[in-house]
Short mmCIF file of C-alpha atoms and ligand atoms in Angstrom, two decimals:
data_model
loop_
_atom_site.label_atom_id
_atom_site.label_comp_id
_atom_site.label_asym_id
_atom_site.label_seq_id
_atom_site.Cartn_x
_atom_site.Cartn_y
_atom_site.Cartn_z
CA MET A 459 -17.09 -15.71 -25.80
CA ALA A 460 -16.27 -19.16 -27.09
CA SER A 461 -17.13 -21.91 -24.54
CA ALA A 462 -14.17 -23.40 -22.91
CA PRO A 463 -13.04 -26.75 -24.08
CA ASP A 464 -13.49 -29.60 -21.72
CA LEU A 465 -9.88 -30.11 -20.59
CA PHE A 466 -10.98 -32.03 -17.53
CA ALA A 467 -12.06 -35.35 -18.68
CA GLY A 468 -10.19 -38.57 -17.44
CA SER A 469 -6.71 -38.05 -16.07
CA GLN A 470 -7.10 -34.28 -15.88
CA ARG A 471 -10.08 -34.50 -13.52
CA LEU A 472 -8.15 -36.96 -11.42
CA GLN A 473 -5.11 -34.60 -11.09
CA MET A 474 -7.58 -31.89 -9.92
CA THR A 475 -9.02 -34.18 -7.30
CA GLU A 476 -5.45 -34.84 -6.28
CA SER A 477 -4.69 -31.32 -6.04
CA ILE A 478 -7.56 -30.76 -3.73
CA GLU A 479 -6.53 -33.75 -1.61
CA LEU A 480 -3.15 -32.20 -1.18
CA THR A 481 -4.73 -28.93 -0.14
CA VAL A 482 -6.95 -30.87 2.41
CA GLN A 483 -3.93 -32.65 3.84
CA SER A 484 -1.89 -29.48 4.17
CA MET A 485 -4.75 -27.69 5.86
CA GLN A 486 -5.36 -30.77 8.18
CA ALA A 487 -1.62 -30.85 9.24
CA TYR A 488 -1.72 -27.15 10.11
CA ALA A 489 -5.43 -26.64 11.38
CA HIS A 490 -5.06 -28.04 14.83
CA ASP A 491 -2.09 -25.76 15.67
CA HIS A 492 -4.24 -22.54 14.95
CA ASP A 493 -7.62 -21.37 16.51
CA HIS A 494 -7.96 -18.38 14.34
CA TRP A 495 -7.44 -18.22 10.59
CA GLY A 496 -7.23 -15.29 8.10
CA MET A 497 -7.14 -14.97 4.40
CA ALA A 498 -5.15 -12.38 2.43
CA TRP A 499 -7.45 -11.93 -0.70
CA SER A 500 -6.69 -9.79 -3.72
CA GLY A 501 -9.59 -10.80 -5.80
CA GLY A 502 -7.44 -12.25 -8.47
CA LYS A 503 -7.51 -15.77 -9.75
CA ASP A 504 -5.14 -17.47 -7.34
CA SER A 505 -6.45 -15.97 -3.98
CA SER A 506 -9.98 -16.21 -5.21
CA ALA A 507 -9.66 -19.95 -5.87
CA THR A 508 -7.87 -20.41 -2.42
CA VAL A 509 -10.59 -18.39 -0.26
CA THR A 510 -13.54 -20.18 -2.01
CA LEU A 511 -11.97 -23.59 -1.89
CA ILE A 512 -11.22 -23.11 1.91
CA CYS A 513 -14.68 -21.96 2.66
CA TRP A 514 -16.18 -25.05 0.76
CA LEU A 515 -13.76 -27.43 2.60
CA ILE A 516 -14.87 -25.86 6.08
CA ASP A 517 -18.49 -26.02 4.99
CA THR A 518 -18.41 -29.69 4.09
CA GLY A 519 -16.37 -30.75 7.09
CA ARG A 520 -13.40 -31.78 5.00
CA ILE A 521 -11.19 -29.64 7.26
CA PRO A 522 -12.14 -28.58 10.79
CA ALA A 523 -13.56 -25.30 11.19
CA PRO A 524 -11.52 -22.74 13.01
CA ARG A 525 -12.71 -20.67 15.97
CA SER A 526 -12.83 -17.80 13.73
CA PHE A 527 -12.02 -17.29 9.87
CA THR A 528 -11.47 -13.59 8.83
CA VAL A 529 -11.16 -12.62 5.21
CA PHE A 530 -9.02 -9.53 4.31
CA TYR A 531 -10.04 -8.20 0.89
CA ALA A 532 -7.26 -5.83 -0.52
CA ASP A 533 -9.04 -3.25 -2.29
CA THR A 534 -6.42 -1.26 -4.21
CA ARG A 535 -9.12 0.77 -6.14
CA MET A 536 -7.19 -0.40 -9.14
CA GLU A 537 -8.68 -3.88 -9.74
CA LEU A 538 -9.95 -4.69 -13.12
CA THR A 539 -13.75 -3.93 -13.13
CA PRO A 540 -15.03 -7.67 -13.81
CA LEU A 541 -12.78 -8.67 -10.92
CA ALA A 542 -13.94 -5.94 -8.68
CA ILE A 543 -17.51 -6.81 -9.36
CA ALA A 544 -16.89 -10.57 -8.85
CA ALA A 545 -15.16 -9.64 -5.47
CA LEU A 546 -18.25 -7.84 -4.28
CA GLN A 547 -20.55 -10.75 -5.04
CA ILE A 548 -18.20 -13.32 -3.26
CA MET A 549 -17.97 -11.00 -0.37
CA ASP A 550 -21.85 -11.09 -0.06
CA GLU A 551 -21.65 -14.97 -0.50
CA MET A 552 -19.04 -15.08 2.42
CA ARG A 553 -21.10 -12.83 4.69
CA ASP A 554 -24.07 -14.96 4.09
CA ARG A 555 -22.13 -17.90 5.56
CA GLY A 556 -21.19 -15.82 8.58
CA ILE A 557 -17.61 -15.20 7.55
CA GLU A 558 -16.21 -11.97 8.59
CA VAL A 559 -15.02 -9.79 5.72
CA HIS A 560 -12.88 -6.73 5.98
CA VAL A 561 -12.42 -4.60 2.91
CA VAL A 562 -8.71 -3.20 3.35
CA ARG A 563 -7.70 0.01 1.65
CA ALA A 564 -4.74 2.33 1.79
CA PRO A 565 -5.33 5.70 3.75
CA LEU A 566 -6.38 8.34 1.18
CA ASP A 567 -3.08 10.17 0.63
CA LYS A 568 -1.47 6.73 -0.06
CA ARG A 569 -3.79 5.53 -2.74
CA TYR A 570 -2.42 4.94 -6.23
CA PHE A 571 -3.80 8.05 -8.00
CA VAL A 572 -3.73 10.35 -5.07
CA TYR A 573 0.01 9.59 -4.41
CA ILE A 574 0.93 10.03 -8.13
CA LEU A 575 -1.24 13.03 -8.92
CA GLY A 576 -1.64 14.82 -5.62
CA ARG A 577 1.82 14.17 -4.13
CA GLY A 578 3.68 14.03 -7.32
CA VAL A 579 5.42 10.51 -7.03
CA PRO A 580 6.01 9.08 -10.70
CA PRO A 581 4.31 5.90 -11.38
CA PRO A 582 6.20 2.83 -10.39
CA ASN A 583 8.27 1.45 -13.27
CA ASN A 584 10.68 -1.30 -12.18
CA ASN A 585 11.40 -3.19 -9.12
CA THR A 586 13.51 -0.40 -7.56
CA LEU A 587 10.88 2.30 -7.88
CA ARG A 588 8.18 -0.26 -6.87
CA TRP A 589 6.47 1.66 -4.22
CA CYS A 590 2.96 0.43 -5.12
CA THR A 591 2.77 -3.10 -3.91
CA ARG A 592 3.79 -2.20 -0.33
CA GLN A 593 1.86 0.91 -0.20
CA ILE A 594 -1.59 -0.15 -1.64
CA LYS A 595 -1.46 -3.82 -0.74
CA ILE A 596 0.97 -4.95 1.91
CA ASP A 597 1.08 -2.10 4.54
CA PRO A 598 -2.83 -1.57 4.67
CA MET A 599 -3.04 -5.55 5.04
CA GLY A 600 -0.45 -5.65 7.81
CA GLU A 601 -2.37 -2.92 9.77
CA ALA A 602 -5.74 -4.64 9.18
CA VAL A 603 -4.29 -8.05 10.51
CA ALA A 604 -2.66 -6.51 13.51
CA ARG A 605 -5.89 -4.93 14.54
CA LYS A 606 -7.65 -8.28 14.27
CA LEU A 607 -4.74 -9.88 16.24
CA ASP A 608 -5.24 -7.27 18.95
CA GLU A 609 -9.00 -7.99 19.07
CA ILE A 610 -8.51 -11.67 19.33
CA GLU A 611 -6.14 -11.32 22.21
CA ARG A 612 -8.57 -8.98 23.99
CA ASN A 613 -11.39 -11.36 23.75
CA HIS A 614 -9.00 -14.23 25.08
CA ASN A 615 -9.07 -14.11 28.83
CA GLY A 616 -8.31 -10.37 28.85
CA GLY A 617 -5.39 -10.47 26.52
CA PRO A 618 -2.49 -13.09 26.66
CA GLY A 619 -0.47 -12.88 23.63
CA LEU A 620 -0.88 -15.04 20.43
CA ASP A 621 2.31 -16.82 21.12
CA GLY A 622 0.94 -20.42 21.60
CA ALA A 623 2.05 -20.44 25.34
CA ASP A 624 -0.93 -19.27 27.59
CA GLY A 625 -2.94 -17.39 25.04
CA PRO A 626 -4.54 -18.47 21.78
CA LYS A 627 -2.28 -20.29 19.26
CA PRO A 628 -0.79 -18.12 16.51
CA PHE A 629 -2.98 -16.75 13.84
CA LEU A 630 -2.84 -18.77 10.58
CA MET A 631 -2.71 -16.41 7.78
CA ILE A 632 -3.62 -18.20 4.19
CA THR A 633 -2.28 -16.79 1.04
CA GLY A 634 -2.95 -17.69 -2.52
CA VAL A 635 0.67 -18.11 -3.52
CA ARG A 636 1.04 -20.94 -6.10
CA GLN A 637 4.12 -22.29 -7.75
CA GLY A 638 2.74 -25.12 -9.87
CA GLU A 639 4.11 -28.68 -9.97
CA SER A 640 7.36 -28.22 -11.91
CA ALA A 641 8.63 -25.35 -9.61
CA MET A 642 7.67 -27.50 -6.73
CA ARG A 643 9.64 -30.32 -8.18
CA ASP A 644 12.74 -28.06 -8.84
CA ARG A 645 12.52 -26.69 -5.38
CA ARG A 646 12.62 -23.12 -7.04
CA ILE A 647 10.19 -21.71 -4.78
CA GLU A 648 10.05 -18.25 -5.91
CA MET A 649 7.84 -15.48 -4.50
CA SER A 650 7.95 -12.99 -7.44
CA CYS A 651 4.86 -11.54 -8.69
CA SER A 652 6.63 -9.96 -11.71
CA LYS A 653 6.41 -13.30 -13.47
CA ASP A 654 3.68 -14.16 -16.08
CA GLY A 655 0.98 -16.12 -14.22
CA ALA A 656 1.44 -14.83 -10.73
CA GLU A 657 -0.81 -12.62 -8.73
CA CYS A 658 0.61 -9.40 -7.56
CA GLY A 659 0.81 -9.28 -3.76
CA GLN A 660 0.48 -12.96 -2.85
CA GLY A 661 4.16 -13.58 -2.57
CA TRP A 662 4.59 -10.49 -0.51
CA TYR A 663 1.85 -11.57 1.84
CA GLN A 664 3.70 -14.83 2.28
CA LYS A 665 7.14 -13.36 2.79
CA THR A 666 6.64 -9.99 4.07
CA LEU A 667 3.55 -9.88 6.10
CA PRO A 668 4.99 -11.87 8.86
CA GLU A 669 7.42 -9.29 9.53
CA ALA A 670 5.04 -6.29 9.29
CA LYS A 671 4.77 -3.92 12.41
CA GLY A 672 2.28 -5.18 14.81
CA VAL A 673 2.24 -8.81 13.25
CA ARG A 674 5.78 -10.00 13.72
CA GLY A 675 5.85 -13.13 15.63
CA ARG A 676 2.12 -13.33 16.01
CA ILE A 677 1.16 -15.34 12.69
CA ALA A 678 2.07 -18.27 10.65
CA THR A 679 1.43 -18.47 6.88
CA LEU A 680 0.34 -21.23 4.75
CA ALA A 681 -0.21 -21.50 0.94
CA PRO A 682 -2.44 -24.38 0.60
CA LEU A 683 -2.50 -24.16 -3.27
CA LEU A 684 1.20 -23.90 -3.68
CA HIS A 685 1.16 -27.08 -5.82
CA TRP A 686 -1.82 -26.16 -8.05
CA ARG A 687 -1.23 -25.83 -11.82
CA VAL A 688 -2.75 -22.77 -13.36
CA CYS A 689 -5.21 -24.88 -15.35
CA HIS A 690 -6.66 -26.22 -12.07
CA VAL A 691 -7.18 -22.61 -10.80
CA TRP A 692 -9.21 -21.86 -13.94
CA GLU A 693 -11.08 -25.25 -13.65
CA TRP A 694 -11.98 -24.50 -10.06
CA LEU A 695 -13.18 -20.79 -10.80
CA LYS A 696 -15.08 -21.59 -13.95
CA HIS A 697 -16.48 -24.97 -13.58
CA TRP A 698 -16.25 -26.31 -10.08
CA ALA A 699 -16.84 -23.43 -7.59
CA PRO A 700 -20.01 -22.10 -9.34
CA GLN A 701 -21.74 -25.39 -8.88
CA PRO A 702 -24.10 -25.76 -5.72
CA GLN A 703 -22.18 -28.92 -4.53
CA PHE A 704 -18.91 -26.74 -4.49
CA GLY A 705 -20.35 -23.62 -2.85
CA ASP A 706 -22.25 -21.89 -5.62
CA TRP A 707 -19.61 -19.26 -5.85
CA SER A 708 -19.53 -16.14 -8.28
CA THR A 709 -16.22 -17.10 -9.48
CA ALA A 710 -16.93 -17.80 -13.29
CA MET A 711 -16.68 -13.91 -14.02
CA ILE A 712 -12.99 -14.08 -12.83
CA ALA A 713 -12.13 -16.98 -15.19
CA ASP A 714 -14.06 -15.41 -18.02
CA ALA A 715 -12.33 -11.98 -17.47
CA TYR A 716 -8.90 -13.61 -18.00
CA GLY A 717 -9.99 -15.75 -21.00
CA GLY A 718 -10.74 -18.79 -18.78
CA ASP A 719 -8.99 -21.72 -19.88
CA GLU A 720 -8.13 -20.69 -23.31
CA ALA A 721 -4.29 -21.59 -23.62
CA GLU A 722 -3.20 -18.26 -24.90
CA GLU A 723 -4.42 -16.33 -21.87
CA ILE A 724 -3.72 -19.02 -19.25
CA ASN A 725 -0.78 -17.30 -17.87
CA ALA A 726 -2.26 -13.86 -17.45
CA ARG A 727 -0.73 -12.03 -14.54
CA THR A 728 -3.29 -10.66 -12.10
CA GLY A 729 -2.87 -7.09 -10.83
CA CYS A 730 -4.03 -3.57 -11.29
CA ILE A 731 -5.55 -1.99 -14.53
CA GLY A 732 -2.71 -0.91 -16.72
CA CYS A 733 0.13 -2.14 -14.21
CA PRO A 734 3.16 -0.18 -15.34
CA LEU A 735 5.30 -3.21 -14.33
CA ALA A 736 3.71 -5.63 -16.66
CA ALA A 737 5.18 -5.68 -20.16
CA LYS A 738 1.73 -5.88 -21.79
CA ASP A 739 -1.96 -5.17 -20.69
CA MET A 740 -2.52 -8.89 -21.33
CA ALA A 741 -5.45 -9.19 -18.78
CA LEU A 742 -7.04 -5.95 -20.07
CA ASP A 743 -6.67 -7.02 -23.62
CA THR A 744 -8.43 -10.28 -22.90
CA ILE A 745 -11.20 -8.49 -21.13
CA LEU A 746 -11.80 -6.08 -24.00
CA ARG A 747 -12.15 -8.99 -26.59
CA ASN A 748 -15.35 -9.97 -24.55
CA PRO A 749 -18.01 -7.70 -26.23
CA ALA A 750 -19.78 -7.19 -22.93
CA TRP A 751 -16.52 -5.47 -21.54
CA ALA A 752 -15.52 -3.71 -24.81
CA TYR A 753 -16.84 -0.50 -23.47
CA LEU A 754 -13.80 -0.39 -20.88
CA SER A 755 -11.57 0.13 -23.95
CA PRO A 756 -10.62 3.90 -22.85
CA LEU A 757 -8.66 2.19 -20.04
CA LYS A 758 -6.02 1.22 -22.59
CA GLY A 759 -5.05 4.92 -22.33
CA LEU A 760 -3.55 4.42 -18.77
CA LYS A 761 -0.32 2.71 -19.79
CA PRO A 762 0.74 5.42 -22.24
CA LEU A 763 -0.30 7.98 -19.73
CA TYR A 764 2.05 6.50 -17.13
CA ARG A 765 4.91 6.46 -19.82
CA GLU A 766 4.16 9.89 -20.71
CA LEU A 767 4.22 11.10 -16.92
CA ARG A 768 7.71 9.60 -16.52
CA LEU A 769 9.24 11.93 -19.41
CA ALA A 770 11.86 14.51 -18.47
CA ARG A 771 9.58 17.37 -19.43
CA ASN A 772 7.05 16.29 -16.82
CA ARG A 773 9.47 15.90 -13.93
CA LEU A 774 11.88 17.89 -11.83
CA ARG A 775 15.60 16.98 -11.50
CA GLN A 776 18.14 17.66 -8.82
CA PRO A 777 20.47 20.25 -10.26
CA GLY A 778 23.62 18.61 -9.21
CA GLY A 779 25.93 18.51 -6.00
CA GLU A 780 23.20 16.76 -3.94
CA ARG A 781 24.64 15.34 -0.76
CA ARG A 782 23.85 12.66 1.63
CA GLN A 783 23.17 13.22 5.38
CA ASP A 784 26.81 12.46 6.29
CA GLY A 785 27.94 15.08 3.73
CA THR A 786 29.30 12.78 1.02
CA LEU A 787 28.13 13.28 -2.69
CA ALA A 788 24.99 11.20 -3.42
CA LYS A 789 25.60 8.40 -5.81
CA ASN A 790 22.85 9.17 -8.24
CA GLN A 791 23.61 12.84 -9.08
CA GLN A 792 20.97 14.71 -11.00
CA ARG A 793 18.33 12.17 -10.51
CA MET A 794 14.84 12.75 -11.98
CA GLY A 795 12.20 13.28 -9.37
CA PRO A 796 8.52 14.21 -8.88
CA LEU A 797 5.85 15.23 -11.43
CA THR A 798 5.39 19.02 -12.15
CA PHE A 799 2.01 20.46 -11.22
CA GLU A 800 1.12 20.89 -14.92
CA ALA A 801 1.86 17.09 -15.53
CA ARG A 802 -0.31 16.11 -12.39
CA LEU A 803 -3.24 18.27 -13.59
CA MET A 804 -2.85 16.75 -17.23
CA GLY A 805 -2.77 13.30 -15.51
CA LEU A 806 -5.94 14.06 -13.52
CA GLU A 807 -7.83 15.40 -16.34
CA ARG A 808 -6.81 12.35 -18.46
CA VAL A 809 -7.96 9.81 -15.82
CA LEU A 810 -11.11 11.67 -15.42
CA SER A 811 -11.85 11.73 -19.09
CA ILE A 812 -10.99 7.98 -19.30
CA GLN A 813 -13.50 7.43 -16.42
CA ALA A 814 -16.10 9.66 -18.05
CA GLU A 815 -15.96 8.01 -21.41
CA VAL A 816 -16.14 4.58 -20.08
CA ASN A 817 -19.23 5.61 -17.72
CA THR A 818 -21.02 7.47 -20.63
CA ALA A 819 -20.87 4.08 -22.37
CA ALA A 820 -21.92 2.08 -19.45
CA VAL A 821 -25.01 4.11 -18.92
CA ARG A 822 -25.93 3.76 -22.58
CA LEU A 823 -25.37 0.01 -22.49
CA GLY A 824 -26.64 -0.68 -19.12
CA ARG A 825 -23.23 -2.10 -17.84
CA PRO A 826 -21.41 -1.63 -14.73
CA ARG A 827 -19.76 1.66 -14.12
CA LEU A 828 -16.09 2.39 -13.66
CA ASP A 829 -14.89 3.74 -10.34
CA LEU A 830 -11.12 4.66 -10.69
CA LEU A 831 -11.35 7.96 -9.06
CA ASP A 832 -14.07 9.04 -6.62
CA ALA A 833 -15.03 12.62 -5.75
CA GLU A 834 -13.14 12.50 -2.50
CA GLU A 835 -9.92 11.37 -4.15
CA GLU A 836 -10.35 14.07 -6.81
CA ALA A 837 -10.69 16.81 -4.29
CA ARG A 838 -7.87 15.53 -2.24
CA ILE A 839 -5.50 15.49 -5.34
CA ARG A 840 -6.71 19.08 -6.16
CA ASP A 841 -6.12 20.12 -2.51
CA LEU A 842 -2.48 18.77 -2.50
CA ILE A 843 -1.69 20.47 -5.85
CA ALA A 844 -3.21 23.68 -4.60
CA GLY A 845 -1.04 23.24 -1.37
CA LYS A 846 1.95 22.75 -3.54
CA THR A 847 2.83 19.53 -2.04
CA TRP A 848 6.20 17.86 -2.95
CA PRO A 849 7.56 14.31 -1.90
CA ASP A 850 10.17 14.31 0.84
CA GLY A 851 13.49 15.65 -0.23
CA TRP A 852 12.15 17.94 -2.89
CA ALA A 853 11.39 21.66 -2.41
CA GLY A 854 9.84 22.48 -5.89
CA ASP A 855 12.39 24.96 -7.09
CA GLU A 856 14.54 22.34 -8.87
CA PRO A 857 14.76 22.62 -12.65
CA THR A 858 12.49 20.59 -14.85
CA ALA A 859 14.32 17.35 -15.99
CA ASP A 860 14.59 18.62 -19.63
CA THR A 861 16.66 21.75 -18.65
CA PRO A 862 20.12 21.70 -20.07
CA LEU A 863 22.64 21.64 -17.16
CA PRO A 864 26.35 20.90 -16.47
CA ALA A 865 26.81 17.19 -15.72
CA TYR A 866 27.65 16.30 -12.04
CA PHE A 867 29.40 13.10 -11.17
CA SER A 868 29.36 11.36 -7.96
CA ASP A 869 33.16 11.66 -7.71
CA GLY A 870 32.87 15.39 -7.60
CA THR A 871 33.86 16.13 -11.34
CA ILE A 872 31.65 18.58 -13.24
CA GLN A 873 31.39 18.67 -17.03
CA GLN A 874 30.19 22.16 -18.23
CA LEU A 875 27.69 22.48 -20.98
CA LEU A 876 29.29 22.70 -24.46
CA VAL A 877 27.86 25.78 -25.96
S1 SF4 B 1461 -0.32 -4.84 -10.09
FE1 SF4 B 1461 1.43 -3.45 -10.69
S2 SF4 B 1461 0.59 -1.47 -10.15
FE2 SF4 B 1461 -0.49 -2.89 -8.78
S3 SF4 B 1461 0.56 -3.07 -7.01
FE3 SF4 B 1461 1.18 -4.81 -8.36
S4 SF4 B 1461 3.13 -3.97 -9.32
FE4 SF4 B 1461 1.92 -2.23 -8.57
#
């Protein structure tokens, strides 16, 4: 890969130093109010920059060390391979510093592929059917944080609450939400991660996590890189953090995976491999242009697979006349629903063959293997199919969605089929 141009001479470097200084000020302003800190880390660019920078600032005494600092790594099982490898290395580097790291995963039945191919719920495809972020990132994170809060309370004089009165002060949850300078100036603070350049999950951790069950009222959140420009994130990951004086972190692989500071890729959105909500596989395309990662190219088959699974022939449909609990007609008559068993088995075979193809090449080239679907997850998918599992509200005797049917409308009118 071409080496990154030195964007950081002169005034650019000054801006970077100012950005770090602003982060220090925001941490100092909050630090004394919170004895215990946590970090919701997705392994993407913004949260990786945040967590390594905060560790370095603590190590060097630029910000006061809290009584405890716990890092929660959100392992969705869908992370891009170079990012997953970098995360493993960075976790080791944190543990070497005595930082407590928790790997947070969804329960088996709620993991991405088990939910789609075992339970039959179609892949997410827009913001209304976006079950994935909450299920594979937010909910497991909420549960892990709640367990940690309970532990802190138990260890504090037998358990007063994290309410700042008699007990420990509220837990400070650090996130990698970043808006950049222009949005900060415009006061358009937007938590969406469907925009280019954002990291899926971080906005949700900032907004939704404080309201999660077991967490509500017990944490404060802080986004100390809110003002950082994306070029500063790349600069930190690629050129600063890997140097011994900034912590000697294994972050360069993250920047390289996204094309580093090459202008074209600078807004790469960070998220799952083949995310169905991203218009293009921009991050994966960038990775594949690097000859060292080109063997991952069968992963390009995931996005078309998700599209195919959503086709009418692969799903059931409500036949018409569906009613709500109060007896009135449902608004969305004849909605399309879950995946047929045939479609799920087709999807399972396709994912397994993508994985096998990548791993055959990995062995041949001596490169890291892909772990999209492990033996336990595959067995669970087959069990759920064999057990004829359907999502709630579906019996499995509904017609497939490509079956011609009279048209039902929510006002009760029915248009018979024209023969
Ligand atoms: S990156 Fe895409 S698939 Fe993954 S959780 Fe976010 S929206 Fe869902």
